[in-house]
Tab-separated table of C-alpha atoms in Angstrom:
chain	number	residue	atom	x	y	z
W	7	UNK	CA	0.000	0.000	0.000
W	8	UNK	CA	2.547	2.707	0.659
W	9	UNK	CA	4.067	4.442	-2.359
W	10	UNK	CA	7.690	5.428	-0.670
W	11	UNK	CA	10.431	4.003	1.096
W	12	UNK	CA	12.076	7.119	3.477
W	13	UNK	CA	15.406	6.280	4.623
W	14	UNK	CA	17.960	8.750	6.207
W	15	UNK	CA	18.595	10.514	3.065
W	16	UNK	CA	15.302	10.783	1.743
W	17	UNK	CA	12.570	8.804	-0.462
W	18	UNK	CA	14.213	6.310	-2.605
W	19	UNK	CA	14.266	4.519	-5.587
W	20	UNK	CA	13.954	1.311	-3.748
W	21	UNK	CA	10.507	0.942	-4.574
W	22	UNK	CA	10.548	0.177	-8.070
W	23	UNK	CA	11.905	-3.438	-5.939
W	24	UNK	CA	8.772	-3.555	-3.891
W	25	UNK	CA	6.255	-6.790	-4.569
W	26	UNK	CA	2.953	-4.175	-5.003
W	27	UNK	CA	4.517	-2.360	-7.800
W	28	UNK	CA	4.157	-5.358	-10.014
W	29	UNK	CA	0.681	-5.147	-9.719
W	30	UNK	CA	0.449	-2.014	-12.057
W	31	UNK	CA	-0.733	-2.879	-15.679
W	32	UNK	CA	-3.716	-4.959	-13.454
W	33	UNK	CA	-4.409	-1.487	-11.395
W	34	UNK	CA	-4.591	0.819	-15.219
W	35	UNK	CA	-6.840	-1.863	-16.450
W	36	UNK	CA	-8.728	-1.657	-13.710
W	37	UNK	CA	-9.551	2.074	-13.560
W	38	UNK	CA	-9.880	2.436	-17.363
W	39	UNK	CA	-12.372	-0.297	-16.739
W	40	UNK	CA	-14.458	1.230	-13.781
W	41	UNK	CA	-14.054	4.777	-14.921
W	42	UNK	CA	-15.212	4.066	-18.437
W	43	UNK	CA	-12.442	5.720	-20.030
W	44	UNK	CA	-12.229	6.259	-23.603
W	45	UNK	CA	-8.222	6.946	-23.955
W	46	UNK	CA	-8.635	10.344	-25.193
W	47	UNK	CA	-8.805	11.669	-21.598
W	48	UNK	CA	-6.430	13.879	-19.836
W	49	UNK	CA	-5.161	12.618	-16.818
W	50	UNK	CA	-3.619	14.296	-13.826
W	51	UNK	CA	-1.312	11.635	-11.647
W	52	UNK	CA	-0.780	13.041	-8.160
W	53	UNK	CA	2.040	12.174	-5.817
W	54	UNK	CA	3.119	10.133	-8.917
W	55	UNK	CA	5.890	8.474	-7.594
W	56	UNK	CA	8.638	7.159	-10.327
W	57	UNK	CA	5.541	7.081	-12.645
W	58	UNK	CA	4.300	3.664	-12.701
W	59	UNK	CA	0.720	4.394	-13.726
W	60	UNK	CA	1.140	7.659	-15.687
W	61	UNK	CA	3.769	5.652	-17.744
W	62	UNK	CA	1.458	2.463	-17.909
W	63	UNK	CA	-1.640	5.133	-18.991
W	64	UNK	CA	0.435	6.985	-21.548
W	65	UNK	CA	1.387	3.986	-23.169
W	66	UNK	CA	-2.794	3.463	-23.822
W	67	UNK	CA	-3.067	6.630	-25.699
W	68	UNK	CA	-3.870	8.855	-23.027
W	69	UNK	CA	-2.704	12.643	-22.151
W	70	UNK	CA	-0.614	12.343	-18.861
W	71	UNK	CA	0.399	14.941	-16.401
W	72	UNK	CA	2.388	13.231	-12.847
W	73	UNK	CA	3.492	15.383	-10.223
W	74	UNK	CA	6.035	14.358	-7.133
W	75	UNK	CA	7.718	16.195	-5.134
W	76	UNK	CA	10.898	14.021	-4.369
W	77	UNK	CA	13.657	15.216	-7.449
W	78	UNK	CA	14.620	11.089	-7.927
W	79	UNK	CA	11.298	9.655	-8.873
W	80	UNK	CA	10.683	12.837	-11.468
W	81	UNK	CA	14.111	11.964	-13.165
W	82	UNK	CA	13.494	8.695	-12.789
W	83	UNK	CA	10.046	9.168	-14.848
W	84	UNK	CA	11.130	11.322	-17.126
W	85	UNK	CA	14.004	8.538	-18.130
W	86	UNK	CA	11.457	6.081	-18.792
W	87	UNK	CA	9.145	8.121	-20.922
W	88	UNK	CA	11.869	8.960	-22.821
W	89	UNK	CA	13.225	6.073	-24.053
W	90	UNK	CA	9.668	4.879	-24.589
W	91	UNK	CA	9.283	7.686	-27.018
W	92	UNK	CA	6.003	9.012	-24.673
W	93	UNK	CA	4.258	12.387	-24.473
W	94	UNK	CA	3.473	12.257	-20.590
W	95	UNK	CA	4.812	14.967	-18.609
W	96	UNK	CA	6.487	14.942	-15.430
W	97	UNK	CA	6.577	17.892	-12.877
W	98	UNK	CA	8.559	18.103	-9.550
W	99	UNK	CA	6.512	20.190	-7.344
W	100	UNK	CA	4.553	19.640	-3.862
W	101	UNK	CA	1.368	19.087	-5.112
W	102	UNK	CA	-0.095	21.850	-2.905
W	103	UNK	CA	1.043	24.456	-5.032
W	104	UNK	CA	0.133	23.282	-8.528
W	105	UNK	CA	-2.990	25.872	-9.797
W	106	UNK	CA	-4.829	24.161	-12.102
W	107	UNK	CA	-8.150	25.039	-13.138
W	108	UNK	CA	-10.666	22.727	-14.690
W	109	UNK	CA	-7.901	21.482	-17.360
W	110	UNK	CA	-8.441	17.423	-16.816
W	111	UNK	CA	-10.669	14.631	-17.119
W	112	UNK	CA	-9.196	12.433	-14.685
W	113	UNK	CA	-7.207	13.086	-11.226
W	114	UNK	CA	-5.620	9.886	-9.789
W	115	UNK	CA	-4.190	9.733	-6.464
W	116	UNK	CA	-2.471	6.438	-6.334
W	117	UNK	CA	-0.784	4.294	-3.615
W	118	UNK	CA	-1.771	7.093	-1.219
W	119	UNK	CA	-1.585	9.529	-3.691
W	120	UNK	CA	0.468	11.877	-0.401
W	121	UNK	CA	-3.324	11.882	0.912
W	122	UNK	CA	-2.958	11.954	4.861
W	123	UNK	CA	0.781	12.481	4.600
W	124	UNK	CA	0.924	16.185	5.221
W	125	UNK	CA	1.281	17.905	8.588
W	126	UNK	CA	-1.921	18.741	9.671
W	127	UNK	CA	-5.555	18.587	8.841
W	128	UNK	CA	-5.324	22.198	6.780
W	129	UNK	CA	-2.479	21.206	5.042
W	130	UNK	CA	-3.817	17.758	3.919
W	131	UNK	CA	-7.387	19.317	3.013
W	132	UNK	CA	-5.148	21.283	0.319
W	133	UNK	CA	-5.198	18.318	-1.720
W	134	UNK	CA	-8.781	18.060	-1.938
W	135	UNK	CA	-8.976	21.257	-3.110
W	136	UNK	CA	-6.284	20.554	-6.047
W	137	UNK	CA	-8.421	17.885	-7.043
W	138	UNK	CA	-11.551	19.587	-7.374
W	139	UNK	CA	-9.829	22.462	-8.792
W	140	UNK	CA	-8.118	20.397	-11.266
W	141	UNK	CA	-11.381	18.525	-12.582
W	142	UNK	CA	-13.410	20.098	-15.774
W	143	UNK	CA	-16.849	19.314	-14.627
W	144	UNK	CA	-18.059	16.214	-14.678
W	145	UNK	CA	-14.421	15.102	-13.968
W	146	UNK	CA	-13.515	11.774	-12.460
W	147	UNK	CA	-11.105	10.900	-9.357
W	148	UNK	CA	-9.783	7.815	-7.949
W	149	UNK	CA	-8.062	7.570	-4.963
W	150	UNK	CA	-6.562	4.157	-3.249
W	151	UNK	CA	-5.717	5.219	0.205
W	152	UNK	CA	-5.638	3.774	3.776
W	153	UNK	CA	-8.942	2.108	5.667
W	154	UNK	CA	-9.122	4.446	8.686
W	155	UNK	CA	-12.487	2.021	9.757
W	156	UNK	CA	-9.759	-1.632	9.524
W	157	UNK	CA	-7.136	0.429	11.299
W	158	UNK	CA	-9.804	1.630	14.298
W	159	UNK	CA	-11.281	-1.752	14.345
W	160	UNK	CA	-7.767	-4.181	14.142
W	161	UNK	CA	-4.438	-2.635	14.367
W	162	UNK	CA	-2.334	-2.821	15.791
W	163	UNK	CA	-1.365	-5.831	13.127
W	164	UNK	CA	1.104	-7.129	10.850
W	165	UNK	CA	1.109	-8.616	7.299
W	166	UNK	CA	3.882	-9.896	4.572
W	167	UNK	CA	3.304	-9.429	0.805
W	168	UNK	CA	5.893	-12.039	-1.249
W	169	UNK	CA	7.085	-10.370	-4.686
W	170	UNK	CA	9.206	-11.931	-7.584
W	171	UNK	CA	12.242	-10.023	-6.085
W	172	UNK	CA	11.586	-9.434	-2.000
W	173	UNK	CA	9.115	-9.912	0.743
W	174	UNK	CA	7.670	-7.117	2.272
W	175	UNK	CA	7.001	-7.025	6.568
W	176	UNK	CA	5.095	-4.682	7.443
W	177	UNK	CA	3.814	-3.795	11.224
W	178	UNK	CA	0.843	-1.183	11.674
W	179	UNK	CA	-0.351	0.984	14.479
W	180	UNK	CA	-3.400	3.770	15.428
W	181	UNK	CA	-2.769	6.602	17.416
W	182	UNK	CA	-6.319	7.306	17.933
W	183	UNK	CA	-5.786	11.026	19.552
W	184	UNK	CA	-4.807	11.907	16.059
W	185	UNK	CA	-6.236	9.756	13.557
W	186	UNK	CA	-2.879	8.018	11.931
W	187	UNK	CA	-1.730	5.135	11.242
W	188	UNK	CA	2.015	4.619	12.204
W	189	UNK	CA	3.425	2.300	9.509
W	190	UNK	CA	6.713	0.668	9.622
W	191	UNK	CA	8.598	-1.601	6.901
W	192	UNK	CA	10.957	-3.942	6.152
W	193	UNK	CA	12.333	-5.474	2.767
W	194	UNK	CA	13.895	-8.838	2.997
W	195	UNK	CA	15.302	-9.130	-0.924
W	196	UNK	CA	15.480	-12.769	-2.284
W	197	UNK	CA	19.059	-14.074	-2.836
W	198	UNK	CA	20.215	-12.673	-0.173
W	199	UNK	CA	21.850	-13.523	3.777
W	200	UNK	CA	18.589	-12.425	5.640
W	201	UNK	CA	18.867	-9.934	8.549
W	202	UNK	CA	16.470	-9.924	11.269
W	203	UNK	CA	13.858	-7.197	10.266
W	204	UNK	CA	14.191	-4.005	11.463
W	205	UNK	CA	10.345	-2.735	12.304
W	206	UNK	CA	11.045	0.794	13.357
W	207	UNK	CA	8.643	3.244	12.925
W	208	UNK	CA	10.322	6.069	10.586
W	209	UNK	CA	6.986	7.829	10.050
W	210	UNK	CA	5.641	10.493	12.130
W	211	UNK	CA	2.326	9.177	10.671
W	212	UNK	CA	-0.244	9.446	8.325
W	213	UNK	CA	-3.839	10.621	9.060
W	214	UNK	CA	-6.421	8.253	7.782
W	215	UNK	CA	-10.198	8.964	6.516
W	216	UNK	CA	-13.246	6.538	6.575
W	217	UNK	CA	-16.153	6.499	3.799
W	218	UNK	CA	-18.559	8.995	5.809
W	219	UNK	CA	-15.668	11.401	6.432
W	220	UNK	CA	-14.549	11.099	2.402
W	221	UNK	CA	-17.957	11.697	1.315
W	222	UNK	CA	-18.287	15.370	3.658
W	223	UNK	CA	-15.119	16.149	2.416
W	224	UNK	CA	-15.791	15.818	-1.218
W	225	UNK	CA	-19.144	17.144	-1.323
W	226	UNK	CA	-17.735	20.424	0.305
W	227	UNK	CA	-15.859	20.499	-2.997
W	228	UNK	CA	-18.561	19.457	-5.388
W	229	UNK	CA	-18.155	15.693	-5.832
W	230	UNK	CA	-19.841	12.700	-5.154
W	231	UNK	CA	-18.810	9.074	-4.457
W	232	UNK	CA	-19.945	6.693	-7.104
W	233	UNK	CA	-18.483	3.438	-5.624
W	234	UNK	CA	-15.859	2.407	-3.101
W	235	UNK	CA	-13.758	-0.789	-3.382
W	236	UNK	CA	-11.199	-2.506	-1.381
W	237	UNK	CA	-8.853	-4.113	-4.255
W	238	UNK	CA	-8.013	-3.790	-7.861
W	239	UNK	CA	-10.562	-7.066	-8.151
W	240	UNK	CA	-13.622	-4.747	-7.452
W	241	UNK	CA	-14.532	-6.211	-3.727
W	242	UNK	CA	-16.764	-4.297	-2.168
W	243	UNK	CA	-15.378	-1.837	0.419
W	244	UNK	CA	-15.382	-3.129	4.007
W	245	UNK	CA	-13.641	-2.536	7.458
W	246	UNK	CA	-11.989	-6.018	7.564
W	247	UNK	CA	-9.884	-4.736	4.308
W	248	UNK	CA	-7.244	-2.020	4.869
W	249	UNK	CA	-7.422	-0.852	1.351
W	250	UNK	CA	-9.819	1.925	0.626
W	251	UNK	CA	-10.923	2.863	-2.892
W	252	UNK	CA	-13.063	5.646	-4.134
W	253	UNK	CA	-13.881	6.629	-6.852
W	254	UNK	CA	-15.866	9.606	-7.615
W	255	UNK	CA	-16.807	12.563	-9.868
W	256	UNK	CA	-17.217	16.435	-9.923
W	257	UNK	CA	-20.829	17.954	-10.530
């Protein structure tokens, strides 16, 4: 579920390695799928990463914008789409202080898509009001963010994910005063003498939002959930799953 790995020096390009990112041409079929998309939309990739789905999208026909704020994964993006001869466009920028108005069809935020990452309430209600600034009306968003209902109801917990080049550990806990989930990680990559896993929690956090609190928090903006999910399968949305996915549209 997370999109980064922080270490001392700052987010990496360790995650390309990571057992979820193989999952991506399933996740773009997916949403061109649900959303009904035609190809000829323009689509607006926040918190991008090193451009996974904007890549995967662009390679479908479609007009791509992705926006990151960490300097590696833009380079890293801009790399790719280059020697694949693409038109998508990469921008390194906190996503807080792009100003677009009404110029897209589509606004992902992906793998977190920095929702819940920021500071402080304000500061994370920003985004929301990128993404309804962004959208033309009638615009579509998709997010695929943390279950703030699985992580009231059952953290603390742990789970593994096994990839075709690492596993993944990961341990989860709720500070309940302020609504986030503390998230911790370790990589343990194939081939190699395994170390015991170092769980420490690098993160000062990241606030979580249910369905009910999504749904205020669009409509203040103009939007309206049209369905929530829990997986790139299309399960219905539930508290047992920590995966939350909405997807929803501008009036």
């Amino acid at each position: 579920m997370m999109q980064r790995i922080k270490k001392e020096n700052g987010w990496t390009l360790d995650i390309k390695d990571m057992s979820w990112v193989e999952n991506t041409e399933q996740e773009v079929e997916f949403l061109i799928k649900t959303m009904r998309l035609k190809g000829t939309e323009r689509i607006l990739d926040l918190a991008c990463g090193f451009g996974r789905h904007s890549i995967a999208f662009a390679e479908r026909g479609f007009k791509v914008v992705g926006i990151d704020l960490t300097p590696d994964y833009i380079e890293d993006a801009r790399k790719t789409a280059g020697k694949k001869n693409l038109g998508a466009q990469f921008i390194c920028a906190d996503i807080r202080d792009v100003r677009f108005q009404e110029e897209f069809d589509v606004v992902l935020n992906l793998a977190d898509g920095a929702i819940g990452y920021l500071e402080n309430d304000l500061e994370n209600m920003k985004i929301f009001d990128v993404i309804s600034n962004a959208l033309k009306p009638g615009g579509k968003h998709f997010m695929d963010i943390c279950n703030r209902e699985h992580a009231e109801r059952c953290f603390p917990e742990r789970c593994w994910e096994a990839g075709s080049k690492s596993l993944s550990l990961a341990n989860f806990k709720w500070d309940a005063m302020e609504k986030r989930m503390l998230y911790s990680e370790s990589i343990l990559p194939y081939g190699e003498i395994t170390q015991p896993p170092a769980l420490s929690n690098p993160y000062p956090g990241i606030r979580l939002y249910s369905k009910a609190g999504l749904k205020c928090i669009l409509a203040e903006r103009g939007m309206q959930i049209l369905k929530t999910y829990s997986d790139y399968s299309g399960s219905k949305d539930s508290y047992k799953n920590l995966q939350l996915m909405v997807y929803s549209r501008k009036a």
